[in-house]
mmCIF file of C-alpha atoms in Angstrom:
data_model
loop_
_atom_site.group_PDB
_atom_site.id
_atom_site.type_symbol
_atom_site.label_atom_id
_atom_site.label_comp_id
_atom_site.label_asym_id
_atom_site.label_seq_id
_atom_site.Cartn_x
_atom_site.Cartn_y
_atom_site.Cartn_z
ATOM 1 C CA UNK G 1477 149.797 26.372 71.459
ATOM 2 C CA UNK G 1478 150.580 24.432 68.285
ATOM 3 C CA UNK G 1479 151.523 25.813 65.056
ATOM 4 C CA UNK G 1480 147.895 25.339 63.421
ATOM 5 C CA UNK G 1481 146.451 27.218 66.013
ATOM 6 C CA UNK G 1482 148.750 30.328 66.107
ATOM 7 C CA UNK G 1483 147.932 30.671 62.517
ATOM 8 C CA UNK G 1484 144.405 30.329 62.766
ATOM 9 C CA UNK G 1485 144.861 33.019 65.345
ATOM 10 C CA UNK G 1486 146.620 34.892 63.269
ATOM 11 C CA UNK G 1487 144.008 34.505 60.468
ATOM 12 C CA UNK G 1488 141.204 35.819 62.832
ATOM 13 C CA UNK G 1489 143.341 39.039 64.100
ATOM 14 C CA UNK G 1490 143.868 40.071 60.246
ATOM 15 C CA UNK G 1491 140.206 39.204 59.386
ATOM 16 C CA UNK G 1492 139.079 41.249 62.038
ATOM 17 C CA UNK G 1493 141.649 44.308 61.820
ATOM 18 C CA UNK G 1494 140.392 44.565 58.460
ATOM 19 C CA UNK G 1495 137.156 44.631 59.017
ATOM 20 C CA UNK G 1496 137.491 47.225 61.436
ATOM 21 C CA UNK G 1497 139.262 49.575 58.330
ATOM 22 C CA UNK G 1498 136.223 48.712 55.650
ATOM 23 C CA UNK G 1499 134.006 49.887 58.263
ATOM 24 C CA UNK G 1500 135.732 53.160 59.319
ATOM 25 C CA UNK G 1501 136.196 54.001 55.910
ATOM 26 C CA UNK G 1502 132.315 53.188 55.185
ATOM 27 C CA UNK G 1503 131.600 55.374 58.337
ATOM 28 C CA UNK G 1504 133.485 58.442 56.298
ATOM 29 C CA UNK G 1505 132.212 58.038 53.601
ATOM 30 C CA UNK G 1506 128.534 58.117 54.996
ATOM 31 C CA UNK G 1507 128.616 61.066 57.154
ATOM 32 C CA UNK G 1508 125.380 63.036 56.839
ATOM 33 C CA UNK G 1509 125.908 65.875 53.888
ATOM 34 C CA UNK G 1510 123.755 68.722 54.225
ATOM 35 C CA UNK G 1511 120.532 68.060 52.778
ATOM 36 C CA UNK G 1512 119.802 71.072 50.111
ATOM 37 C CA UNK G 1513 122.544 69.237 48.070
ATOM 38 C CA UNK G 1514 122.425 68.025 44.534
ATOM 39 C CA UNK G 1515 124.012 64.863 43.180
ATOM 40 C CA UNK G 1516 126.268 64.079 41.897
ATOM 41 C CA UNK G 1517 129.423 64.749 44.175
ATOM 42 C CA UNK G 1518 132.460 66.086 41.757
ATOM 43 C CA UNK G 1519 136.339 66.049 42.564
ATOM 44 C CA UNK G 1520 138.919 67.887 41.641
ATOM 45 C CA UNK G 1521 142.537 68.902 42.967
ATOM 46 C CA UNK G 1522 142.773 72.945 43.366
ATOM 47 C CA UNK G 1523 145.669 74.640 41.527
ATOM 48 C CA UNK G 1524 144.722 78.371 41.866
ATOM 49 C CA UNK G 1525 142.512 80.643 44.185
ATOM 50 C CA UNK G 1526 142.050 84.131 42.227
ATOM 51 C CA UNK G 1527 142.004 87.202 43.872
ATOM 52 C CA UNK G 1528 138.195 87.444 43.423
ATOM 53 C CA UNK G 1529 138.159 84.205 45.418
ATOM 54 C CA UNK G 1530 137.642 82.030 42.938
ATOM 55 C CA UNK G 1531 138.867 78.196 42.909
ATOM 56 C CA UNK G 1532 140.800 76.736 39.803
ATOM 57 C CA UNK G 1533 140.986 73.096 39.421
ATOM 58 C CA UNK G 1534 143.753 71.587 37.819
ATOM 59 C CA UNK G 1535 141.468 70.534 34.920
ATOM 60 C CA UNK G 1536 140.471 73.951 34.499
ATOM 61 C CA UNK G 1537 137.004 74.081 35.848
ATOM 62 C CA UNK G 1538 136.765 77.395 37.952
ATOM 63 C CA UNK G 1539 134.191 77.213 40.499
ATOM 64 C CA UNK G 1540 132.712 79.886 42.909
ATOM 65 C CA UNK G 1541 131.726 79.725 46.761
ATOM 66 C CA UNK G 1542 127.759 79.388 46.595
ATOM 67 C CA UNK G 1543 125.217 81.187 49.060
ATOM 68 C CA UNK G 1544 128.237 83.370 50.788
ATOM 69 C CA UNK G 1545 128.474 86.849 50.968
ATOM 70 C CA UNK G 1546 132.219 87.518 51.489
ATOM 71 C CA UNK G 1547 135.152 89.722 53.345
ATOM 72 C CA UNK G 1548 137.309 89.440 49.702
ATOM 73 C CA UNK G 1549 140.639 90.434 51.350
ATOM 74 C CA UNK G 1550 140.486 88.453 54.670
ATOM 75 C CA UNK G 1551 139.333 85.443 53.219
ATOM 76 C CA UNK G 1552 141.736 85.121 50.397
ATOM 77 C CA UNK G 1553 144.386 83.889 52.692
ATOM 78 C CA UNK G 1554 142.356 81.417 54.435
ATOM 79 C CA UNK G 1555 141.053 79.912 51.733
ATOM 80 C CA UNK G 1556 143.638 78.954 50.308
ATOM 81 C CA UNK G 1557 145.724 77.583 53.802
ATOM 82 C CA UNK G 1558 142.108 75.273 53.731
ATOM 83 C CA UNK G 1559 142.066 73.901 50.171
ATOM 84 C CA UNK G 1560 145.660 75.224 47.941
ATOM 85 C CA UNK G 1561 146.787 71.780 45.922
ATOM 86 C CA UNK G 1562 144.388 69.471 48.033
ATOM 87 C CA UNK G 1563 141.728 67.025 46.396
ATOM 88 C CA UNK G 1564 138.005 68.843 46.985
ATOM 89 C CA UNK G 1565 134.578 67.514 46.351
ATOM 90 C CA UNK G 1566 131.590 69.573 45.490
ATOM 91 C CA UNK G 1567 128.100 69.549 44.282
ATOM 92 C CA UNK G 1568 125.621 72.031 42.535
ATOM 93 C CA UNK G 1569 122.541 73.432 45.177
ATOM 94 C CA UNK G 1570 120.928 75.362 42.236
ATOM 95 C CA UNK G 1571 121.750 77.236 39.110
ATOM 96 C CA UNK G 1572 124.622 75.094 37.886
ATOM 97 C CA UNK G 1573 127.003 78.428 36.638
ATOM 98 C CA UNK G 1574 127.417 81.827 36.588
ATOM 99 C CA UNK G 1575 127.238 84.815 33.940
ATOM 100 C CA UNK G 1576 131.626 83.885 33.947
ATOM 101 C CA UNK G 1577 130.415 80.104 33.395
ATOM 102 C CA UNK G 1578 132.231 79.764 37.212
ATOM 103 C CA UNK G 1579 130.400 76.708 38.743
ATOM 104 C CA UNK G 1580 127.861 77.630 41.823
ATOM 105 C CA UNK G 1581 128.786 75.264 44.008
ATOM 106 C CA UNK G 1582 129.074 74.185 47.993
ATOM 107 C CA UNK G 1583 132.671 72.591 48.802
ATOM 108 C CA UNK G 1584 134.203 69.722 50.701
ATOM 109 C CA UNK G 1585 137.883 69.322 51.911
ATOM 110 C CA UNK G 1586 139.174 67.122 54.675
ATOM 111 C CA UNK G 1587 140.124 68.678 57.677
ATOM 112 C CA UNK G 1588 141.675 65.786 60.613
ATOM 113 C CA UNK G 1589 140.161 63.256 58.526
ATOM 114 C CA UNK G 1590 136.688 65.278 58.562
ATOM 115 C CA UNK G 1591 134.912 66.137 55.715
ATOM 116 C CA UNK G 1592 134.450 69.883 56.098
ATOM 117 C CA UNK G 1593 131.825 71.995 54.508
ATOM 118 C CA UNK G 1594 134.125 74.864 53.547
ATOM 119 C CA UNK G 1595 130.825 77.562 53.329
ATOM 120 C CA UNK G 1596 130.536 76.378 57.147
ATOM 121 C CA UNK G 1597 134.295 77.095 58.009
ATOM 122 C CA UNK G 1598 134.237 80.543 56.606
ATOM 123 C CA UNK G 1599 130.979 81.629 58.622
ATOM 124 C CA UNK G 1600 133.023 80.418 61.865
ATOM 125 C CA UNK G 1601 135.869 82.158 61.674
ATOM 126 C CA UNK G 1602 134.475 85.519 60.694
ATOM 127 C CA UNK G 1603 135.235 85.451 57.028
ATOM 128 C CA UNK G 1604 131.497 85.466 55.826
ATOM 129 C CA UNK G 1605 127.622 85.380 56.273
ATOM 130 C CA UNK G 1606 124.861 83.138 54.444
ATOM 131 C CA UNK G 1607 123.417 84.959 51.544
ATOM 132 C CA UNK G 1608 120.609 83.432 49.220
ATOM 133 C CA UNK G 1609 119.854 84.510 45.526
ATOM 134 C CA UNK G 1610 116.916 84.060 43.689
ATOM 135 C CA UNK G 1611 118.823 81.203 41.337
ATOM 136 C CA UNK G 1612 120.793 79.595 44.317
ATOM 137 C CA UNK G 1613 118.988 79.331 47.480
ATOM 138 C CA UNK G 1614 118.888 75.762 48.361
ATOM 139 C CA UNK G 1615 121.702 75.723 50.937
ATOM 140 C CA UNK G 1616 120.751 79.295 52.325
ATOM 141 C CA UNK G 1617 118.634 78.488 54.976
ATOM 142 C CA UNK G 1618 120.830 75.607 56.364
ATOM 143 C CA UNK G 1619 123.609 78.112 56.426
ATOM 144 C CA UNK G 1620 121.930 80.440 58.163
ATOM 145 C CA UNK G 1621 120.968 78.162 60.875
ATOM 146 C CA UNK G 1622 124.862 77.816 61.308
ATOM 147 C CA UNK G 1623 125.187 81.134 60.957
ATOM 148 C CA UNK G 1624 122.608 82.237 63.847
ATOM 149 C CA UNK G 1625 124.127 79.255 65.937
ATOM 150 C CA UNK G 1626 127.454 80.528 65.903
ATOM 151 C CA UNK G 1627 126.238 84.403 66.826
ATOM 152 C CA UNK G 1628 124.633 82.870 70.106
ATOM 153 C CA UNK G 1629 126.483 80.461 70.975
ATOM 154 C CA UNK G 1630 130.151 80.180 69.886
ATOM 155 C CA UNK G 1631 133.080 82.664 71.356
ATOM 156 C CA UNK G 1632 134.600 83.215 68.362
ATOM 157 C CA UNK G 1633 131.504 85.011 67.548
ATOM 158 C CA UNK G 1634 132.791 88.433 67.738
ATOM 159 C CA UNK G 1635 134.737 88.354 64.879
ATOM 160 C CA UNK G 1636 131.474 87.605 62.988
ATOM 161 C CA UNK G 1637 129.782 90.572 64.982
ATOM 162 C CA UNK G 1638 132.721 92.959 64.049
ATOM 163 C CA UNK G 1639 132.670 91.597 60.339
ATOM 164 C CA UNK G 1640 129.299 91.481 59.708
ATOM 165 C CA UNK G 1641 127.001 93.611 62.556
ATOM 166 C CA UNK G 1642 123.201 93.409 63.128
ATOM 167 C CA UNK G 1643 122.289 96.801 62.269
ATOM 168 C CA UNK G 1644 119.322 98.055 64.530
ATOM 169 C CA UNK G 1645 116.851 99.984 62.220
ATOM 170 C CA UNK G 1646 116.629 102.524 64.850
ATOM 171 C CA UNK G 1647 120.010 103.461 63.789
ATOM 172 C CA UNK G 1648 119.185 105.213 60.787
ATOM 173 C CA UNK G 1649 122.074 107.179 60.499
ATOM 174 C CA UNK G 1650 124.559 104.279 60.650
ATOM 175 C CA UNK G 1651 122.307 102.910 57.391
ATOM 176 C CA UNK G 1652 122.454 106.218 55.991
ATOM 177 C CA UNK G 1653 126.553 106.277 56.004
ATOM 178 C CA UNK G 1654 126.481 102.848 54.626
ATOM 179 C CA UNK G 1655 127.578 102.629 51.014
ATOM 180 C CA UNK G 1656 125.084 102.372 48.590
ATOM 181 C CA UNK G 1657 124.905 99.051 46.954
ATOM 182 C CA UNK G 1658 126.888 97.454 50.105
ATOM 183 C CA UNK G 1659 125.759 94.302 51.694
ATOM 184 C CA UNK G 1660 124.031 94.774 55.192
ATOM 185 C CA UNK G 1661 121.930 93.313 57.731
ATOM 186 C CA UNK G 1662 119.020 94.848 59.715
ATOM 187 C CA UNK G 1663 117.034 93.177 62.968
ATOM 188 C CA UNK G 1664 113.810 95.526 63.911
ATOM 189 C CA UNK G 1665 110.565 95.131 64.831
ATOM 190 C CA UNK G 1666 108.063 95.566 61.831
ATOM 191 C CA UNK G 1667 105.210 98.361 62.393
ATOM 192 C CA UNK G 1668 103.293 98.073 59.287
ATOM 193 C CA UNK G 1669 102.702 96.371 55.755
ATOM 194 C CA UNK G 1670 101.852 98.546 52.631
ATOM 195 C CA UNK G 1671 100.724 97.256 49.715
ATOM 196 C CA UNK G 1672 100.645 99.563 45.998
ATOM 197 C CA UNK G 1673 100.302 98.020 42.727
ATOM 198 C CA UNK G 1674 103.622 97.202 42.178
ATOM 199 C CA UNK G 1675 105.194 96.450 45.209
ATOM 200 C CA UNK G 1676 104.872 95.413 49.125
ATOM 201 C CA UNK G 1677 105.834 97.952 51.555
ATOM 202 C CA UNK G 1678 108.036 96.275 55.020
ATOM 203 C CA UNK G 1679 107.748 99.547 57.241
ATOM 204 C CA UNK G 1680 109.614 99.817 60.880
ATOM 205 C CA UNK G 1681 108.079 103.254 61.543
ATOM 206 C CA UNK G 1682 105.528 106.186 60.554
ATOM 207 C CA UNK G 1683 108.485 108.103 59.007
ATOM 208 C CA UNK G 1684 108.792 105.724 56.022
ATOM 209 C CA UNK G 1685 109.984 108.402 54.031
ATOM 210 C CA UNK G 1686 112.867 108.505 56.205
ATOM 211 C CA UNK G 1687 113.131 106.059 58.231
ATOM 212 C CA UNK G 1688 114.471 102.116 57.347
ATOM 213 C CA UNK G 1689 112.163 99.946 54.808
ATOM 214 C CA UNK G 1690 112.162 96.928 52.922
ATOM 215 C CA UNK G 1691 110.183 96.014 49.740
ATOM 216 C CA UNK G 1692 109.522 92.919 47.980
ATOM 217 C CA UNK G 1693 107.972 92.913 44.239
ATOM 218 C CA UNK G 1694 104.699 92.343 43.930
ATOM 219 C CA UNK G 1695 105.446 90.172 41.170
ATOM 220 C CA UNK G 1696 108.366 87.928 43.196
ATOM 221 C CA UNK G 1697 105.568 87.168 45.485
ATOM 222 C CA UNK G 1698 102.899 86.491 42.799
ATOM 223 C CA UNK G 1699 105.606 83.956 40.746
ATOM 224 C CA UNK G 1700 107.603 82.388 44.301
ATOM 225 C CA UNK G 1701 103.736 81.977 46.236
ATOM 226 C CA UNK G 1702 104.491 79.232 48.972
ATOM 227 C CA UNK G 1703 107.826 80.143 49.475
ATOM 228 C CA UNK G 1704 107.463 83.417 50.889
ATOM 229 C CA UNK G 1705 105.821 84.022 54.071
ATOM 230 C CA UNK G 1706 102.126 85.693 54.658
ATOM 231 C CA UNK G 1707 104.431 89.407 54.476
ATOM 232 C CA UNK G 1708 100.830 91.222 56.508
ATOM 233 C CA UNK G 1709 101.885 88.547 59.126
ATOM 234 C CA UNK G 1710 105.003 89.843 59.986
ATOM 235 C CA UNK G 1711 103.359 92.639 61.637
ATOM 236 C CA UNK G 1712 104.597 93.657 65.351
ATOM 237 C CA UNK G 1713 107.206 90.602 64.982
ATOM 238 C CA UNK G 1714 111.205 91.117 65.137
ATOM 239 C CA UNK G 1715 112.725 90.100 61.792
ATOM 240 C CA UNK G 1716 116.081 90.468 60.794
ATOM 241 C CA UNK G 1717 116.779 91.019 56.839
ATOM 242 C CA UNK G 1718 119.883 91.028 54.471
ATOM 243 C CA UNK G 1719 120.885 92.431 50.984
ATOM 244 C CA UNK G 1720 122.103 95.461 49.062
ATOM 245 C CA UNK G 1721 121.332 98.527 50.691
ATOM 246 C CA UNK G 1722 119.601 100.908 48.210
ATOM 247 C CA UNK G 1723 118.640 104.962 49.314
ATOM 248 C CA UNK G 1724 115.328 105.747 48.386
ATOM 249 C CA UNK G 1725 113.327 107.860 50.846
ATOM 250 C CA UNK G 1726 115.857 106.810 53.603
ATOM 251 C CA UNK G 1727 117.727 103.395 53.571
ATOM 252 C CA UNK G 1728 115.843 100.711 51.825
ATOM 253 C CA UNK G 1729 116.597 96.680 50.700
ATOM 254 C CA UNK G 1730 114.612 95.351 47.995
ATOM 255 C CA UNK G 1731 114.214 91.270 49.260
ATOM 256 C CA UNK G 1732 114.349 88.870 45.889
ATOM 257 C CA UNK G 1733 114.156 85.897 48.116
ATOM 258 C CA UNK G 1734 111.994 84.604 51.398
ATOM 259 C CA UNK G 1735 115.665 83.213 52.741
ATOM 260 C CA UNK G 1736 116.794 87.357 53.295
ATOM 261 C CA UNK G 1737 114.228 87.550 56.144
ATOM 262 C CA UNK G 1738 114.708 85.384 59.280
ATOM 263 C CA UNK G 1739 111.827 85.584 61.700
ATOM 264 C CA UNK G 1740 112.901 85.775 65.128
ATOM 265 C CA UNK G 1741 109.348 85.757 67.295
#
């Protein structure tokens, strides 16, 4: 082969080689982000993770996980093994900070060369379940789906189960020795709906005064119409709920958004 042609060759190869890099890179850079997410994407390199689990950037910004309820202790550690002095992107899904001015936000690392949601991650390995509030709920119901994915079909499962159990409403005294004020969820079969002028009544037995109930303000429902689901519906369906578990004529949580109730049939 003469000389031209070995470094025509040669031109080709390195043409091609780097075409092959642009379009790797392009394929990384447009991997599907969840879609509850609001632009645009920030960066910053993590210097400090508090002990209230809170991220400090090395500019200062201090941001907290959004739409996670979470084990503080356990997941200390493994949040910072995940994203301690790495470069992080993030983006707002709803009220932009906190009452601490702490940024709300859902958070990107690379993991292998993945981007990796970290709110995902922690739901995997046991660490913490999807929560919604009424000023952040965008990403709630997406991380829920994960959430109820990983509880049916994924091994590591248990630790999720052991974490965070499904509470069976028929197991009022379990609810009764929960804390007051302590995050829980419940999965039972709704019996009735009760309406009064100030509230909306989510009963699971005739022994309301005892037994397990949920209420939503009248109000909530009035202002949020559209989002929240016909409630008289529910009726003779198996739901499962989450929040703050309150004691008030037997166990009781108060719902502030539609994303705490997950309608299984």
């Amino acid at each position: 082969m003469s000389q031209y042609m070995t470094r025509k060759c040669i031109k080709f190869l390195s043409l091609g080689i780097g075409f092959l890099l642009i379009t790797s890179k392009a394929a990384v850079s447009e991997e599907k982000l969840p879609t509850c997410l609001h632009l645009p994407e920030n960066f910053g390199v993590v210097k400090n993770i508090t002990k209230q689990n809170s991220i400090i950037l090395d500019d200062g910004r201090e941001l907290v996980l959004a739409n996670l309820y979470l084990k503080k202790k356990e997941t200390h550690h493994f949040i910072k093994q995940a994203v301690l002095n790495k470069k992080i992107s993030f983006y707002s899904s709803g009220r932009l900070k906190d009452r601490y001015n702490r940024l709300i936000v859902q958070i990107f690392y690379q993991k292998k060369h993945k981007r990796t949601w970290l709110q995902e991650v922690l739901i995997q390995k046991g660490h913490a379940v999807a929560m919604a509030l009424p000023t952040n709920w965008l990403c709630a119901t997406e991380l829920l789906t994960r959430e109820k994915n990983i509880r049916e079909r994924d091994e590591k499962s248990k630790i999720l189960e052991f974490n965070f159990p499904i509470i069976r409403v028929e197991n009022t005294q379990m609810l009764n020795q929960k804390q007051q004020g302590s995050f829980q969820i419940v999965k039972g079969k709704v019996f009735s709906i009760s309406r009064t002028a100030q509230n909306t009544y989510i009963n699971f037995s005739k022994n309301w005064r005892k037994d397990f109930t949920a209420v939503v303000s009248n109000h909530l429902l009035k202002r949020k119409k559209g989002r929240w689901p016909k409630l008289k519906l529910l009726k003779g369906k198996t739901i499962i709920l989450r929040g703050w578990l309150d004691h008030y004529n037997g166990p009781l949580i108060r719902l502030e958004t539609p994303e705490m109730i997950e309608i299984i049939n």
